[in-house]
Amino acid sequence: MSQRQRVVDLYKKLIYLGRDYPDPNFRKKLHGAFKRQVAETDPEKIEQCIAKGEYVAKELEALYSLKKYRAMKNRYYKEE
């Protein structure tokens, strides 16, 4: 898979994950972060940026999993 396709897939994945993010400006920030790197041509630097983006995606997924876990825990185990 080409780097360009990987970047596009990462952008789509982050947009999808950002739907439930509490910050209403998430899409603007994400777009700005990708826009700042648009002129990058060094393949190694692009790989680093992709790796950082994938890390952010994993962190978002973990955040949402924790949110779901806490909601489920509160539903079944009320603290007294």
PDB file of N, CA, C and O in Angstrom:
ATOM      1  N   MET A   1       0.850  -1.173   0.000  1.00  0.00           N
ATOM      2  CA  MET A   1       0.000   0.000   0.000  1.00  0.00           C
ATOM      3  C   MET A   1       0.898   1.240   0.000  1.00  0.00           C
ATOM      4  O   MET A   1       1.864   1.314   0.747  1.00  0.00           O
ATOM      5  N   SER A   2       0.584   2.186  -0.835  1.00  0.00           N
ATOM      6  CA  SER A   2       1.406   3.386  -0.940  1.00  0.00           C
ATOM      7  C   SER A   2       1.232   4.259   0.302  1.00  0.00           C
ATOM      8  O   SER A   2       0.247   4.150   1.034  1.00  0.00           O
ATOM      9  N   GLN A   3       2.204   5.124   0.510  1.00  0.00           N
ATOM     10  CA  GLN A   3       2.140   6.020   1.664  1.00  0.00           C
ATOM     11  C   GLN A   3       0.934   6.943   1.580  1.00  0.00           C
ATOM     12  O   GLN A   3       0.290   7.218   2.584  1.00  0.00           O
ATOM     13  N   ARG A   4       0.645   7.393   0.383  1.00  0.00           N
ATOM     14  CA  ARG A   4      -0.487   8.300   0.215  1.00  0.00           C
ATOM     15  C   ARG A   4      -1.780   7.623   0.649  1.00  0.00           C
ATOM     16  O   ARG A   4      -2.597   8.200   1.364  1.00  0.00           O
ATOM     17  N   GLN A   5      -1.969   6.388   0.247  1.00  0.00           N
ATOM     18  CA  GLN A   5      -3.174   5.654   0.616  1.00  0.00           C
ATOM     19  C   GLN A   5      -3.222   5.409   2.121  1.00  0.00           C
ATOM     20  O   GLN A   5      -4.295   5.470   2.733  1.00  0.00           O
ATOM     21  N   ARG A   6      -2.084   5.129   2.722  1.00  0.00           N
ATOM     22  CA  ARG A   6      -2.033   4.925   4.165  1.00  0.00           C
ATOM     23  C   ARG A   6      -2.424   6.194   4.913  1.00  0.00           C
ATOM     24  O   ARG A   6      -3.124   6.137   5.928  1.00  0.00           O
ATOM     25  N   VAL A   7      -1.963   7.344   4.411  1.00  0.00           N
ATOM     26  CA  VAL A   7      -2.287   8.619   5.045  1.00  0.00           C
ATOM     27  C   VAL A   7      -3.784   8.899   4.913  1.00  0.00           C
ATOM     28  O   VAL A   7      -4.438   9.318   5.875  1.00  0.00           O
ATOM     29  N   VAL A   8      -4.340   8.648   3.750  1.00  0.00           N
ATOM     30  CA  VAL A   8      -5.773   8.870   3.539  1.00  0.00           C
ATOM     31  C   VAL A   8      -6.590   7.949   4.448  1.00  0.00           C
ATOM     32  O   VAL A   8      -7.568   8.387   5.069  1.00  0.00           O
ATOM     33  N   ASP A   9      -6.198   6.694   4.551  1.00  0.00           N
ATOM     34  CA  ASP A   9      -6.902   5.747   5.423  1.00  0.00           C
ATOM     35  C   ASP A   9      -6.810   6.181   6.886  1.00  0.00           C
ATOM     36  O   ASP A   9      -7.793   6.085   7.633  1.00  0.00           O
ATOM     37  N   LEU A  10      -5.630   6.646   7.293  1.00  0.00           N
ATOM     38  CA  LEU A  10      -5.449   7.116   8.662  1.00  0.00           C
ATOM     39  C   LEU A  10      -6.340   8.332   8.930  1.00  0.00           C
ATOM     40  O   LEU A  10      -6.979   8.421   9.981  1.00  0.00           O
ATOM     41  N   TYR A  11      -6.405   9.241   7.980  1.00  0.00           N
ATOM     42  CA  TYR A  11      -7.246  10.433   8.134  1.00  0.00           C
ATOM     43  C   TYR A  11      -8.715  10.032   8.287  1.00  0.00           C
ATOM     44  O   TYR A  11      -9.410  10.519   9.171  1.00  0.00           O
ATOM     45  N   LYS A  12      -9.170   9.106   7.449  1.00  0.00           N
ATOM     46  CA  LYS A  12     -10.555   8.647   7.530  1.00  0.00           C
ATOM     47  C   LYS A  12     -10.832   7.964   8.874  1.00  0.00           C
ATOM     48  O   LYS A  12     -11.890   8.156   9.477  1.00  0.00           O
ATOM     49  N   LYS A  13      -9.871   7.165   9.327  1.00  0.00           N
ATOM     50  CA  LYS A  13     -10.045   6.475  10.600  1.00  0.00           C
ATOM     51  C   LYS A  13     -10.131   7.471  11.748  1.00  0.00           C
ATOM     52  O   LYS A  13     -10.982   7.337  12.636  1.00  0.00           O
ATOM     53  N   LEU A  14      -9.277   8.492  11.731  1.00  0.00           N
ATOM     54  CA  LEU A  14      -9.299   9.488  12.798  1.00  0.00           C
ATOM     55  C   LEU A  14     -10.576  10.333  12.753  1.00  0.00           C
ATOM     56  O   LEU A  14     -11.117  10.693  13.800  1.00  0.00           O
ATOM     57  N   ILE A  15     -11.048  10.638  11.561  1.00  0.00           N
ATOM     58  CA  ILE A  15     -12.318  11.361  11.446  1.00  0.00           C
ATOM     59  C   ILE A  15     -13.445  10.517  12.043  1.00  0.00           C
ATOM     60  O   ILE A  15     -14.295  11.020  12.791  1.00  0.00           O
ATOM     61  N   TYR A  16     -13.449   9.230  11.746  1.00  0.00           N
ATOM     62  CA  TYR A  16     -14.467   8.328  12.272  1.00  0.00           C
ATOM     63  C   TYR A  16     -14.387   8.248  13.798  1.00  0.00           C
ATOM     64  O   TYR A  16     -15.402   8.313  14.492  1.00  0.00           O
ATOM     65  N   LEU A  17     -13.172   8.104  14.320  1.00  0.00           N
ATOM     66  CA  LEU A  17     -13.007   8.019  15.766  1.00  0.00           C
ATOM     67  C   LEU A  17     -13.336   9.337  16.458  1.00  0.00           C
ATOM     68  O   LEU A  17     -13.744   9.355  17.615  1.00  0.00           O
ATOM     69  N   GLY A  18     -13.169  10.437  15.761  1.00  0.00           N
ATOM     70  CA  GLY A  18     -13.400  11.751  16.350  1.00  0.00           C
ATOM     71  C   GLY A  18     -14.860  12.115  16.513  1.00  0.00           C
ATOM     72  O   GLY A  18     -15.175  13.141  17.117  1.00  0.00           O
ATOM     73  N   ARG A  19     -15.756  11.289  16.007  1.00  0.00           N
ATOM     74  CA  ARG A  19     -17.184  11.590  16.130  1.00  0.00           C
ATOM     75  C   ARG A  19     -17.621  11.705  17.580  1.00  0.00           C
ATOM     76  O   ARG A  19     -18.437  12.551  17.922  1.00  0.00           O
ATOM     77  N   ASP A  20     -17.094  10.857  18.438  1.00  0.00           N
ATOM     78  CA  ASP A  20     -17.506  10.837  19.845  1.00  0.00           C
ATOM     79  C   ASP A  20     -16.553  11.611  20.751  1.00  0.00           C
ATOM     80  O   ASP A  20     -16.715  11.588  21.965  1.00  0.00           O
ATOM     81  N   TYR A  21     -15.564  12.272  20.175  1.00  0.00           N
ATOM     82  CA  TYR A  21     -14.588  12.998  20.994  1.00  0.00           C
ATOM     83  C   TYR A  21     -15.261  14.204  21.632  1.00  0.00           C
ATOM     84  O   TYR A  21     -16.048  14.904  20.982  1.00  0.00           O
ATOM     85  N   PRO A  22     -14.985  14.482  22.911  1.00  0.00           N
ATOM     86  CA  PRO A  22     -15.690  15.558  23.611  1.00  0.00           C
ATOM     87  C   PRO A  22     -15.390  16.972  23.081  1.00  0.00           C
ATOM     88  O   PRO A  22     -16.209  17.865  23.236  1.00  0.00           O
ATOM     89  N   ASP A  23     -14.245  17.178  22.469  1.00  0.00           N
ATOM     90  CA  ASP A  23     -13.890  18.506  21.967  1.00  0.00           C
ATOM     91  C   ASP A  23     -14.606  18.755  20.635  1.00  0.00           C
ATOM     92  O   ASP A  23     -14.404  18.023  19.673  1.00  0.00           O
ATOM     93  N   PRO A  24     -15.438  19.805  20.547  1.00  0.00           N
ATOM     94  CA  PRO A  24     -16.171  20.049  19.294  1.00  0.00           C
ATOM     95  C   PRO A  24     -15.273  20.498  18.138  1.00  0.00           C
ATOM     96  O   PRO A  24     -15.674  20.439  16.982  1.00  0.00           O
ATOM     97  N   ASN A  25     -14.064  20.924  18.431  1.00  0.00           N
ATOM     98  CA  ASN A  25     -13.143  21.394  17.393  1.00  0.00           C
ATOM     99  C   ASN A  25     -12.177  20.312  16.938  1.00  0.00           C
ATOM    100  O   ASN A  25     -11.160  20.613  16.308  1.00  0.00           O
ATOM    101  N   PHE A  26     -12.465  19.063  17.244  1.00  0.00           N
ATOM    102  CA  PHE A  26     -11.550  17.972  16.913  1.00  0.00           C
ATOM    103  C   PHE A  26     -11.283  17.897  15.416  1.00  0.00           C
ATOM    104  O   PHE A  26     -10.145  17.743  14.987  1.00  0.00           O
ATOM    105  N   ARG A  27     -12.332  18.002  14.606  1.00  0.00           N
ATOM    106  CA  ARG A  27     -12.162  17.892  13.149  1.00  0.00           C
ATOM    107  C   ARG A  27     -11.277  19.007  12.605  1.00  0.00           C
ATOM    108  O   ARG A  27     -10.441  18.778  11.735  1.00  0.00           O
ATOM    109  N   LYS A  28     -11.473  20.218  13.114  1.00  0.00           N
ATOM    110  CA  LYS A  28     -10.655  21.344  12.654  1.00  0.00           C
ATOM    111  C   LYS A  28      -9.189  21.138  13.030  1.00  0.00           C
ATOM    112  O   LYS A  28      -8.295  21.409  12.232  1.00  0.00           O
ATOM    113  N   LYS A  29      -8.963  20.672  14.255  1.00  0.00           N
ATOM    114  CA  LYS A  29      -7.590  20.421  14.701  1.00  0.00           C
ATOM    115  C   LYS A  29      -6.943  19.304  13.890  1.00  0.00           C
ATOM    116  O   LYS A  29      -5.773  19.392  13.518  1.00  0.00           O
ATOM    117  N   LEU A  30      -7.711  18.255  13.634  1.00  0.00           N
ATOM    118  CA  LEU A  30      -7.199  17.133  12.850  1.00  0.00           C
ATOM    119  C   LEU A  30      -6.860  17.583  11.438  1.00  0.00           C
ATOM    120  O   LEU A  30      -5.787  17.271  10.916  1.00  0.00           O
ATOM    121  N   HIS A  31      -7.760  18.334  10.839  1.00  0.00           N
ATOM    122  CA  HIS A  31      -7.527  18.837   9.481  1.00  0.00           C
ATOM    123  C   HIS A  31      -6.282  19.728   9.453  1.00  0.00           C
ATOM    124  O   HIS A  31      -5.456  19.625   8.545  1.00  0.00           O
ATOM    125  N   GLY A  32      -6.138  20.583  10.458  1.00  0.00           N
ATOM    126  CA  GLY A  32      -4.968  21.455  10.535  1.00  0.00           C
ATOM    127  C   GLY A  32      -3.669  20.680  10.687  1.00  0.00           C
ATOM    128  O   GLY A  32      -2.649  21.025  10.084  1.00  0.00           O
ATOM    129  N   ALA A  33      -3.711  19.607  11.479  1.00  0.00           N
ATOM    130  CA  ALA A  33      -2.516  18.787  11.683  1.00  0.00           C
ATOM    131  C   ALA A  33      -2.093  18.115  10.380  1.00  0.00           C
ATOM    132  O   ALA A  33      -0.896  18.055  10.063  1.00  0.00           O
ATOM    133  N   PHE A  34      -3.046  17.629   9.609  1.00  0.00           N
ATOM    134  CA  PHE A  34      -2.714  17.003   8.323  1.00  0.00           C
ATOM    135  C   PHE A  34      -2.302  18.065   7.309  1.00  0.00           C
ATOM    136  O   PHE A  34      -1.412  17.838   6.499  1.00  0.00           O
ATOM    137  N   LYS A  35      -2.925  19.224   7.356  1.00  0.00           N
ATOM    138  CA  LYS A  35      -2.629  20.295   6.405  1.00  0.00           C
ATOM    139  C   LYS A  35      -1.193  20.822   6.591  1.00  0.00           C
ATOM    140  O   LYS A  35      -0.525  21.169   5.628  1.00  0.00           O
ATOM    141  N   ARG A  36      -0.733  20.870   7.855  1.00  0.00           N
ATOM    142  CA  ARG A  36       0.629  21.354   8.127  1.00  0.00           C
ATOM    143  C   ARG A  36       1.692  20.450   7.516  1.00  0.00           C
ATOM    144  O   ARG A  36       2.793  20.894   7.200  1.00  0.00           O
ATOM    145  N   GLN A  37       1.380  19.177   7.342  1.00  0.00           N
ATOM    146  CA  GLN A  37       2.356  18.209   6.834  1.00  0.00           C
ATOM    147  C   GLN A  37       2.198  17.919   5.352  1.00  0.00           C
ATOM    148  O   GLN A  37       2.832  17.019   4.827  1.00  0.00           O
ATOM    149  N   VAL A  38       1.363  18.678   4.671  1.00  0.00           N
ATOM    150  CA  VAL A  38       1.044  18.370   3.271  1.00  0.00           C
ATOM    151  C   VAL A  38       2.259  18.490   2.351  1.00  0.00           C
ATOM    152  O   VAL A  38       2.365  17.777   1.352  1.00  0.00           O
ATOM    153  N   ALA A  39       3.217  19.340   2.677  1.00  0.00           N
ATOM    154  CA  ALA A  39       4.372  19.556   1.805  1.00  0.00           C
ATOM    155  C   ALA A  39       5.530  18.601   2.105  1.00  0.00           C
ATOM    156  O   ALA A  39       6.569  18.670   1.440  1.00  0.00           O
ATOM    157  N   GLU A  40       5.355  17.731   3.062  1.00  0.00           N
ATOM    158  CA  GLU A  40       6.430  16.807   3.447  1.00  0.00           C
ATOM    159  C   GLU A  40       6.680  15.799   2.331  1.00  0.00           C
ATOM    160  O   GLU A  40       5.759  15.179   1.815  1.00  0.00           O
ATOM    161  N   THR A  41       7.960  15.646   1.959  1.00  0.00           N
ATOM    162  CA  THR A  41       8.313  14.723   0.884  1.00  0.00           C
ATOM    163  C   THR A  41       9.273  13.616   1.332  1.00  0.00           C
ATOM    164  O   THR A  41       9.432  12.634   0.617  1.00  0.00           O
ATOM    165  N   ASP A  42       9.899  13.783   2.483  1.00  0.00           N
ATOM    166  CA  ASP A  42      10.852  12.790   2.977  1.00  0.00           C
ATOM    167  C   ASP A  42      10.088  11.537   3.436  1.00  0.00           C
ATOM    168  O   ASP A  42       9.252  11.611   4.339  1.00  0.00           O
ATOM    169  N   PRO A  43      10.364  10.374   2.818  1.00  0.00           N
ATOM    170  CA  PRO A  43       9.626   9.152   3.177  1.00  0.00           C
ATOM    171  C   PRO A  43       9.770   8.758   4.646  1.00  0.00           C
ATOM    172  O   PRO A  43       8.813   8.277   5.248  1.00  0.00           O
ATOM    173  N   GLU A  44      10.935   8.980   5.232  1.00  0.00           N
ATOM    174  CA  GLU A  44      11.129   8.622   6.636  1.00  0.00           C
ATOM    175  C   GLU A  44      10.286   9.507   7.548  1.00  0.00           C
ATOM    176  O   GLU A  44       9.687   9.030   8.507  1.00  0.00           O
ATOM    177  N   LYS A  45      10.243  10.787   7.246  1.00  0.00           N
ATOM    178  CA  LYS A  45       9.440  11.721   8.032  1.00  0.00           C
ATOM    179  C   LYS A  45       7.954  11.383   7.897  1.00  0.00           C
ATOM    180  O   LYS A  45       7.201  11.444   8.873  1.00  0.00           O
ATOM    181  N   ILE A  46       7.525  11.004   6.704  1.00  0.00           N
ATOM    182  CA  ILE A  46       6.140  10.625   6.485  1.00  0.00           C
ATOM    183  C   ILE A  46       5.801   9.375   7.297  1.00  0.00           C
ATOM    184  O   ILE A  46       4.734   9.293   7.910  1.00  0.00           O
ATOM    185  N   GLU A  47       6.715   8.409   7.332  1.00  0.00           N
ATOM    186  CA  GLU A  47       6.508   7.196   8.131  1.00  0.00           C
ATOM    187  C   GLU A  47       6.379   7.533   9.612  1.00  0.00           C
ATOM    188  O   GLU A  47       5.554   6.949  10.317  1.00  0.00           O
ATOM    189  N   GLN A  48       7.202   8.468  10.093  1.00  0.00           N
ATOM    190  CA  GLN A  48       7.111   8.895  11.487  1.00  0.00           C
ATOM    191  C   GLN A  48       5.755   9.527  11.779  1.00  0.00           C
ATOM    192  O   GLN A  48       5.143   9.264  12.821  1.00  0.00           O
ATOM    193  N   CYS A  49       5.282  10.341  10.856  1.00  0.00           N
ATOM    194  CA  CYS A  49       3.978  10.987  11.026  1.00  0.00           C
ATOM    195  C   CYS A  49       2.848   9.956  11.012  1.00  0.00           C
ATOM    196  O   CYS A  49       1.905  10.061  11.796  1.00  0.00           O
ATOM    197  N   ILE A  50       2.953   8.971  10.138  1.00  0.00           N
ATOM    198  CA  ILE A  50       1.942   7.910  10.086  1.00  0.00           C
ATOM    199  C   ILE A  50       1.950   7.128  11.399  1.00  0.00           C
ATOM    200  O   ILE A  50       0.891   6.817  11.957  1.00  0.00           O
ATOM    201  N   ALA A  51       3.137   6.809  11.899  1.00  0.00           N
ATOM    202  CA  ALA A  51       3.248   6.073  13.156  1.00  0.00           C
ATOM    203  C   ALA A  51       2.634   6.871  14.306  1.00  0.00           C
ATOM    204  O   ALA A  51       1.916   6.308  15.156  1.00  0.00           O
ATOM    205  N   LYS A  52       2.874   8.165  14.327  1.00  0.00           N
ATOM    206  CA  LYS A  52       2.302   9.022  15.369  1.00  0.00           C
ATOM    207  C   LYS A  52       0.781   9.060  15.254  1.00  0.00           C
ATOM    208  O   LYS A  52       0.063   8.985  16.253  1.00  0.00           O
ATOM    209  N   GLY A  53       0.265   9.140  14.039  1.00  0.00           N
ATOM    210  CA  GLY A  53      -1.177   9.145  13.820  1.00  0.00           C
ATOM    211  C   GLY A  53      -1.816   7.838  14.242  1.00  0.00           C
ATOM    212  O   GLY A  53      -2.911   7.827  14.828  1.00  0.00           O
ATOM    213  N   GLU A  54      -1.154   6.728  13.956  1.00  0.00           N
ATOM    214  CA  GLU A  54      -1.681   5.425  14.364  1.00  0.00           C
ATOM    215  C   GLU A  54      -1.676   5.295  15.885  1.00  0.00           C
ATOM    216  O   GLU A  54      -2.588   4.712  16.467  1.00  0.00           O
ATOM    217  N   TYR A  55      -0.667   5.870  16.528  1.00  0.00           N
ATOM    218  CA  TYR A  55      -0.612   5.876  17.992  1.00  0.00           C
ATOM    219  C   TYR A  55      -1.797   6.665  18.557  1.00  0.00           C
ATOM    220  O   TYR A  55      -2.451   6.216  19.506  1.00  0.00           O
ATOM    221  N   VAL A  56      -2.075   7.807  17.967  1.00  0.00           N
ATOM    222  CA  VAL A  56      -3.203   8.628  18.415  1.00  0.00           C
ATOM    223  C   VAL A  56      -4.517   7.858  18.225  1.00  0.00           C
ATOM    224  O   VAL A  56      -5.392   7.886  19.098  1.00  0.00           O
ATOM    225  N   ALA A  57      -4.654   7.158  17.119  1.00  0.00           N
ATOM    226  CA  ALA A  57      -5.863   6.368  16.871  1.00  0.00           C
ATOM    227  C   ALA A  57      -6.026   5.280  17.933  1.00  0.00           C
ATOM    228  O   ALA A  57      -7.135   5.065  18.443  1.00  0.00           O
ATOM    229  N   LYS A  58      -4.935   4.606  18.285  1.00  0.00           N
ATOM    230  CA  LYS A  58      -5.012   3.573  19.314  1.00  0.00           C
ATOM    231  C   LYS A  58      -5.384   4.169  20.665  1.00  0.00           C
ATOM    232  O   LYS A  58      -6.141   3.578  21.437  1.00  0.00           O
ATOM    233  N   GLU A  59      -4.847   5.349  20.971  1.00  0.00           N
ATOM    234  CA  GLU A  59      -5.174   6.015  22.223  1.00  0.00           C
ATOM    235  C   GLU A  59      -6.650   6.406  22.272  1.00  0.00           C
ATOM    236  O   GLU A  59      -7.298   6.290  23.309  1.00  0.00           O
ATOM    237  N   LEU A  60      -7.181   6.872  21.157  1.00  0.00           N
ATOM    238  CA  LEU A  60      -8.606   7.213  21.098  1.00  0.00           C
ATOM    239  C   LEU A  60      -9.464   5.965  21.310  1.00  0.00           C
ATOM    240  O   LEU A  60     -10.466   6.010  22.032  1.00  0.00           O
ATOM    241  N   GLU A  61      -9.083   4.873  20.683  1.00  0.00           N
ATOM    242  CA  GLU A  61      -9.824   3.626  20.861  1.00  0.00           C
ATOM    243  C   GLU A  61      -9.788   3.187  22.327  1.00  0.00           C
ATOM    244  O   GLU A  61     -10.802   2.744  22.877  1.00  0.00           O
ATOM    245  N   ALA A  62      -8.631   3.324  22.973  1.00  0.00           N
ATOM    246  CA  ALA A  62      -8.510   2.960  24.384  1.00  0.00           C
ATOM    247  C   ALA A  62      -9.369   3.881  25.250  1.00  0.00           C
ATOM    248  O   ALA A  62     -10.017   3.425  26.202  1.00  0.00           O
ATOM    249  N   LEU A  63      -9.400   5.148  24.924  1.00  0.00           N
ATOM    250  CA  LEU A  63     -10.213   6.111  25.657  1.00  0.00           C
ATOM    251  C   LEU A  63     -11.693   5.751  25.568  1.00  0.00           C
ATOM    252  O   LEU A  63     -12.412   5.766  26.568  1.00  0.00           O
ATOM    253  N   TYR A  64     -12.149   5.394  24.387  1.00  0.00           N
ATOM    254  CA  TYR A  64     -13.545   5.024  24.204  1.00  0.00           C
ATOM    255  C   TYR A  64     -13.869   3.712  24.908  1.00  0.00           C
ATOM    256  O   TYR A  64     -14.960   3.556  25.456  1.00  0.00           O
ATOM    257  N   SER A  65     -12.940   2.768  24.887  1.00  0.00           N
ATOM    258  CA  SER A  65     -13.163   1.498  25.587  1.00  0.00           C
ATOM    259  C   SER A  65     -13.293   1.740  27.085  1.00  0.00           C
ATOM    260  O   SER A  65     -14.163   1.145  27.742  1.00  0.00           O
ATOM    261  N   LEU A  66     -12.448   2.609  27.615  1.00  0.00           N
ATOM    262  CA  LEU A  66     -12.511   2.929  29.039  1.00  0.00           C
ATOM    263  C   LEU A  66     -13.827   3.628  29.372  1.00  0.00           C
ATOM    264  O   LEU A  66     -14.453   3.338  30.399  1.00  0.00           O
ATOM    265  N   LYS A  67     -14.271   4.502  28.503  1.00  0.00           N
ATOM    266  CA  LYS A  67     -15.540   5.208  28.712  1.00  0.00           C
ATOM    267  C   LYS A  67     -16.699   4.210  28.736  1.00  0.00           C
ATOM    268  O   LYS A  67     -17.575   4.286  29.606  1.00  0.00           O
ATOM    269  N   LYS A  68     -16.691   3.261  27.808  1.00  0.00           N
ATOM    270  CA  LYS A  68     -17.753   2.251  27.761  1.00  0.00           C
ATOM    271  C   LYS A  68     -17.698   1.358  28.999  1.00  0.00           C
ATOM    272  O   LYS A  68     -18.729   1.001  29.578  1.00  0.00           O
ATOM    273  N   TYR A  69     -16.493   0.991  29.412  1.00  0.00           N
ATOM    274  CA  TYR A  69     -16.337   0.140  30.593  1.00  0.00           C
ATOM    275  C   TYR A  69     -16.882   0.831  31.829  1.00  0.00           C
ATOM    276  O   TYR A  69     -17.601   0.231  32.625  1.00  0.00           O
ATOM    277  N   ARG A  70     -16.534   2.104  31.993  1.00  0.00           N
ATOM    278  CA  ARG A  70     -17.005   2.848  33.162  1.00  0.00           C
ATOM    279  C   ARG A  70     -18.518   2.988  33.156  1.00  0.00           C
ATOM    280  O   ARG A  70     -19.164   2.895  34.203  1.00  0.00           O
ATOM    281  N   ALA A  71     -19.102   3.230  31.988  1.00  0.00           N
ATOM    282  CA  ALA A  71     -20.559   3.350  31.900  1.00  0.00           C
ATOM    283  C   ALA A  71     -21.222   2.033  32.276  1.00  0.00           C
ATOM    284  O   ALA A  71     -22.211   2.013  33.011  1.00  0.00           O
ATOM    285  N   MET A  72     -20.674   0.925  31.771  1.00  0.00           N
ATOM    286  CA  MET A  72     -21.237  -0.389  32.082  1.00  0.00           C
ATOM    287  C   MET A  72     -21.072  -0.705  33.568  1.00  0.00           C
ATOM    288  O   MET A  72     -21.992  -1.205  34.210  1.00  0.00           O
ATOM    289  N   LYS A  73     -19.924  -0.381  34.107  1.00  0.00           N
ATOM    290  CA  LYS A  73     -19.672  -0.645  35.522  1.00  0.00           C
ATOM    291  C   LYS A  73     -20.647   0.145  36.390  1.00  0.00           C
ATOM    292  O   LYS A  73     -21.203  -0.388  37.352  1.00  0.00           O
ATOM    293  N   ASN A  74     -20.876   1.407  36.043  1.00  0.00           N
ATOM    294  CA  ASN A  74     -21.807   2.222  36.822  1.00  0.00           C
ATOM    295  C   ASN A  74     -23.237   1.716  36.696  1.00  0.00           C
ATOM    296  O   ASN A  74     -24.045   1.881  37.612  1.00  0.00           O
ATOM    297  N   ARG A  75     -23.579   1.122  35.566  1.00  0.00           N
ATOM    298  CA  ARG A  75     -24.920   0.601  35.360  1.00  0.00           C
ATOM    299  C   ARG A  75     -25.200  -0.604  36.251  1.00  0.00           C
ATOM    300  O   ARG A  75     -26.312  -0.743  36.782  1.00  0.00           O
ATOM    301  N   TYR A  76     -24.194  -1.449  36.440  1.00  0.00           N
ATOM    302  CA  TYR A  76     -24.417  -2.688  37.177  1.00  0.00           C
ATOM    303  C   TYR A  76     -23.917  -2.680  38.601  1.00  0.00           C
ATOM    304  O   TYR A  76     -24.420  -3.430  39.438  1.00  0.00           O
ATOM    305  N   TYR A  77     -22.943  -1.849  38.900  1.00  0.00           N
ATOM    306  CA  TYR A  77     -22.371  -1.827  40.249  1.00  0.00           C
ATOM    307  C   TYR A  77     -22.437  -0.408  40.780  1.00  0.00           C
ATOM    308  O   TYR A  77     -21.482   0.347  40.718  1.00  0.00           O
ATOM    309  N   LYS A  78     -23.568  -0.059  41.320  1.00  0.00           N
ATOM    310  CA  LYS A  78     -23.751   1.272  41.897  1.00  0.00           C
ATOM    311  C   LYS A  78     -22.900   1.382  43.157  1.00  0.00           C
ATOM    312  O   LYS A  78     -22.944   0.533  44.035  1.00  0.00           O
ATOM    313  N   GLU A  79     -22.138   2.471  43.227  1.00  0.00           N
ATOM    314  CA  GLU A  79     -21.346   2.716  44.429  1.00  0.00           C
ATOM    315  C   GLU A  79     -22.261   3.333  45.472  1.00  0.00           C
ATOM    316  O   GLU A  79     -23.067   4.198  45.194  1.00  0.00           O
ATOM    317  N   GLU A  80     -22.099   2.882  46.708  1.00  0.00           N
ATOM    318  CA  GLU A  80     -22.963   3.367  47.763  1.00  0.00           C
ATOM    319  C   GLU A  80     -22.223   4.187  48.772  1.00  0.00           C
ATOM    320  O   GLU A  80     -21.119   4.270  48.940  1.00  0.00           O
TER     321      GLU A  80
END
